[in-house]
Amino acid sequence: MKKALIIVDVQNDFCEGGALAVPGANEIIPYINHLTQENDYDQIILTQDWHPADHKSFASNNNKKVGESIILGGIPQFMWPDHCVQGTFGAEFHKDLIVPEGAHIIQKGKNTEIDSYSGFQDNNHFMKTGLDDFLKYHDIGLVEIVGLALDYCVKYTCMDAIKQDYITCIHFNGTRAVNIKPDSAKDTIYQLVENGVSVLG
């Protein structure tokens, strides 16, 4: 069975010193590099948050405070600080992350009107990113997922992979959580396992 590694949003704004830094984010980069260098994946895909500056998930564009919520595209939307704005340093992959030659990049969150946590589609399940088509074109049956953040973009990428009938694994040592709520990481792992995601070391 052909397998792919999906590296979710290892970008400067989610790493140490970034606008939306995930605690411990930098710790996972050597682990991810080890996976890409030491394992024989048929495909390696990186997802990249790629927001326009006027994206409506940003608190600054809604006269809201970070942490408040609005309804966006008919669904609740958490208000984030400005992050991963197209063409900025914050949107670039972290310099220590090895991007293998031939890796495929999927950009998401480009629609001003709706956020996109999952690497497969936006949050209201209206617009696809092309990730599923890419995986199916290359006959991928198993995906391993790492990156940032466990309780948001990694979680929803895993959930959508399961829904698209991929055998789905998450590397626990290759991800970290935002942990807006104290038990968010633990609860996310339980939820993923309940839905058929396998947890690797």
Short mmCIF file of C-alpha atoms in Angstrom, two decimals:
data_model
loop_
_atom_site.label_atom_id
_atom_site.label_comp_id
_atom_site.label_asym_id
_atom_site.label_seq_id
_atom_site.Cartn_x
_atom_site.Cartn_y
_atom_site.Cartn_z
CA MET A 1 0.00 0.00 0.00
CA LYS A 2 1.32 3.42 -0.93
CA LYS A 3 1.73 5.88 1.94
CA ALA A 4 2.11 9.62 2.33
CA LEU A 5 3.32 11.92 5.07
CA ILE A 6 1.21 15.05 5.56
CA ILE A 7 3.05 17.84 7.41
CA VAL A 8 0.50 20.37 8.65
CA ASP A 9 1.33 24.08 8.93
CA VAL A 10 4.88 24.07 10.34
CA GLN A 11 5.11 27.81 9.67
CA ASN A 12 6.86 30.65 11.47
CA ASP A 13 3.70 32.15 12.95
CA PHE A 14 2.89 28.85 14.68
CA CYS A 15 6.44 28.36 15.98
CA GLU A 16 8.39 30.04 18.77
CA GLY A 17 8.13 33.83 18.49
CA GLY A 18 5.27 33.68 16.00
CA ALA A 19 1.99 35.55 16.05
CA LEU A 20 0.11 32.40 17.06
CA ALA A 21 2.89 30.34 18.61
CA VAL A 22 1.96 26.80 19.67
CA PRO A 23 3.70 25.79 22.93
CA GLY A 24 6.57 23.40 22.18
CA ALA A 25 6.14 23.75 18.42
CA ASN A 26 9.86 23.90 17.68
CA GLU A 27 10.42 20.61 19.51
CA ILE A 28 8.64 18.62 16.78
CA ILE A 29 10.77 19.82 13.87
CA PRO A 30 13.69 17.40 14.39
CA TYR A 31 11.20 14.54 14.71
CA ILE A 32 9.49 15.49 11.44
CA ASN A 33 12.85 15.86 9.70
CA HIS A 34 13.77 12.36 10.88
CA LEU A 35 10.56 11.00 9.36
CA THR A 36 11.16 12.64 6.01
CA GLN A 37 14.81 11.58 5.85
CA GLU A 38 14.60 8.06 7.23
CA ASN A 39 11.27 6.74 5.92
CA ASP A 40 10.30 5.72 2.41
CA TYR A 41 7.13 7.71 1.72
CA ASP A 42 5.59 7.62 -1.71
CA GLN A 43 4.53 11.24 -1.32
CA ILE A 44 5.27 14.05 1.15
CA ILE A 45 2.73 16.86 1.37
CA LEU A 46 3.00 20.11 3.33
CA THR A 47 -0.06 22.18 4.11
CA GLN A 48 0.38 25.93 4.46
CA ASP A 49 -2.01 28.42 6.01
CA TRP A 50 -2.14 31.20 3.40
CA HIS A 51 -4.53 33.91 4.54
CA PRO A 52 -5.30 37.20 2.81
CA ALA A 53 -4.69 40.17 5.12
CA ASP A 54 -8.41 40.86 5.37
CA HIS A 55 -9.33 37.32 6.42
CA LYS A 56 -12.45 37.28 8.56
CA SER A 57 -11.04 34.81 11.08
CA PHE A 58 -8.75 37.59 12.34
CA ALA A 59 -10.03 39.45 15.39
CA SER A 60 -8.56 42.68 14.01
CA ASN A 61 -10.85 42.53 10.97
CA ASN A 62 -14.01 42.18 13.08
CA ASN A 63 -13.40 44.70 15.88
CA LYS A 64 -13.26 41.71 18.23
CA LYS A 65 -10.79 40.49 20.81
CA VAL A 66 -8.73 37.36 20.30
CA GLY A 67 -10.67 34.48 21.83
CA GLU A 68 -14.11 35.81 21.07
CA SER A 69 -16.34 34.08 18.52
CA ILE A 70 -18.50 35.16 15.61
CA ILE A 71 -20.62 33.31 13.06
CA LEU A 72 -18.70 33.06 9.80
CA GLY A 73 -20.14 31.25 6.81
CA GLY A 74 -22.95 29.98 8.99
CA ILE A 75 -20.68 28.31 11.57
CA PRO A 76 -18.94 29.49 14.77
CA GLN A 77 -15.53 31.04 14.19
CA PHE A 78 -12.91 31.54 16.92
CA MET A 79 -11.21 34.91 16.61
CA TRP A 80 -7.47 34.53 16.02
CA PRO A 81 -4.63 37.06 15.94
CA ASP A 82 -3.46 37.95 12.43
CA HIS A 83 -1.30 35.05 11.27
CA CYS A 84 0.15 33.38 8.17
CA VAL A 85 -0.70 36.31 5.93
CA GLN A 86 0.16 35.61 2.30
CA GLY A 87 3.70 36.61 1.36
CA THR A 88 4.86 37.38 4.90
CA PHE A 89 7.66 35.83 6.95
CA GLY A 90 5.06 34.41 9.33
CA ALA A 91 3.52 32.34 6.53
CA GLU A 92 6.84 30.77 5.49
CA PHE A 93 7.81 27.28 6.59
CA HIS A 94 10.18 27.30 9.56
CA LYS A 95 13.80 27.48 8.43
CA ASP A 96 14.74 24.31 10.34
CA LEU A 97 12.07 22.21 8.64
CA ILE A 98 13.53 20.16 5.81
CA VAL A 99 11.26 20.43 2.78
CA PRO A 100 12.21 17.43 0.64
CA GLU A 101 12.71 17.88 -3.07
CA GLY A 102 9.50 17.07 -4.87
CA ALA A 103 7.26 17.63 -1.84
CA HIS A 104 3.77 18.83 -2.73
CA ILE A 105 2.42 22.01 -1.09
CA ILE A 106 -1.28 22.56 -0.39
CA GLN A 107 -2.26 26.12 0.54
CA LYS A 108 -5.43 26.66 2.56
CA GLY A 109 -7.39 29.46 4.19
CA LYS A 110 -7.18 31.60 1.04
CA ASN A 111 -10.88 32.49 0.99
CA THR A 112 -11.46 35.65 3.02
CA GLU A 113 -14.96 34.53 3.99
CA ILE A 114 -14.24 31.16 5.65
CA ASP A 115 -11.42 29.53 7.60
CA SER A 116 -9.82 26.22 6.67
CA TYR A 117 -8.40 24.12 9.50
CA SER A 118 -8.31 20.86 7.53
CA GLY A 119 -5.81 20.28 4.78
CA PHE A 120 -8.65 18.77 2.74
CA GLN A 121 -11.34 21.48 2.76
CA ASP A 122 -12.63 24.65 4.36
CA ASN A 123 -14.57 24.65 7.60
CA ASN A 124 -18.01 24.66 6.01
CA HIS A 125 -17.04 21.77 3.69
CA PHE A 126 -17.72 23.83 0.58
CA MET A 127 -14.34 24.29 -1.12
CA LYS A 128 -11.81 21.48 -1.48
CA THR A 129 -8.07 22.17 -1.41
CA GLY A 130 -7.07 19.50 -3.92
CA LEU A 131 -5.37 17.30 -1.30
CA ASP A 132 -7.81 14.39 -1.73
CA ASP A 133 -7.48 14.52 -5.51
CA PHE A 134 -3.69 14.53 -5.22
CA LEU A 135 -3.63 11.53 -2.89
CA LYS A 136 -6.06 9.54 -5.03
CA TYR A 137 -4.15 10.38 -8.21
CA HIS A 138 -1.04 8.87 -6.62
CA ASP A 139 -2.92 5.82 -5.28
CA ILE A 140 -2.20 6.66 -1.65
CA GLY A 141 -4.02 4.40 0.80
CA LEU A 142 -2.31 5.30 4.09
CA VAL A 143 -1.51 8.74 5.46
CA GLU A 144 0.66 9.65 8.43
CA ILE A 145 0.05 13.12 9.84
CA VAL A 146 2.24 15.48 11.87
CA GLY A 147 2.40 19.24 12.46
CA LEU A 148 0.52 22.11 14.05
CA ALA A 149 -1.69 22.37 15.86
CA LEU A 150 -2.97 19.07 17.23
CA ASP A 151 -6.30 20.42 18.47
CA TYR A 152 -7.13 22.38 15.31
CA CYS A 153 -5.56 21.87 11.88
CA VAL A 154 -4.02 18.47 12.61
CA LYS A 155 -7.23 17.21 14.19
CA TYR A 156 -9.46 18.23 11.30
CA THR A 157 -6.99 16.95 8.70
CA CYS A 158 -7.03 13.57 10.46
CA MET A 159 -10.82 13.53 10.68
CA ASP A 160 -11.22 14.33 6.99
CA ALA A 161 -8.64 11.69 6.03
CA ILE A 162 -10.72 9.08 7.88
CA LYS A 163 -13.90 10.31 6.17
CA GLN A 164 -12.17 9.95 2.79
CA ASP A 165 -11.34 6.30 3.67
CA TYR A 166 -7.59 6.64 4.12
CA ILE A 167 -5.91 4.52 6.76
CA THR A 168 -4.88 7.38 9.03
CA CYS A 169 -2.11 7.60 11.62
CA ILE A 170 -0.93 10.51 13.73
CA HIS A 171 2.58 10.77 15.16
CA PHE A 172 2.12 11.92 18.75
CA ASN A 173 5.74 13.12 18.95
CA GLY A 174 5.28 15.08 15.74
CA THR A 175 2.54 17.41 16.92
CA ARG A 176 1.71 19.94 19.64
CA ALA A 177 -1.56 21.55 20.74
CA VAL A 178 -2.64 25.16 21.20
CA ASN A 179 -4.40 24.03 24.41
CA ILE A 180 -6.80 26.95 24.71
CA LYS A 181 -8.56 24.59 27.12
CA PRO A 182 -6.21 22.67 29.47
CA ASP A 183 -7.29 19.18 28.37
CA SER A 184 -7.53 20.00 24.68
CA ALA A 185 -4.60 17.81 23.60
CA LYS A 186 -5.75 14.80 25.58
CA ASP A 187 -9.35 15.19 24.48
CA THR A 188 -8.28 15.50 20.85
CA ILE A 189 -6.28 12.27 20.96
CA TYR A 190 -9.24 10.43 22.52
CA GLN A 191 -11.56 11.80 19.84
CA LEU A 192 -9.21 10.81 17.02
CA VAL A 193 -8.78 7.28 18.36
CA GLU A 194 -12.54 6.91 18.74
CA ASN A 195 -12.91 7.83 15.07
CA GLY A 196 -10.36 5.30 13.85
CA VAL A 197 -7.07 7.21 13.81
CA SER A 198 -4.04 5.20 14.94
CA VAL A 199 -1.53 6.91 17.24
CA LEU A 200 2.15 6.31 16.54
CA GLY A 201 5.13 7.28 18.71
#
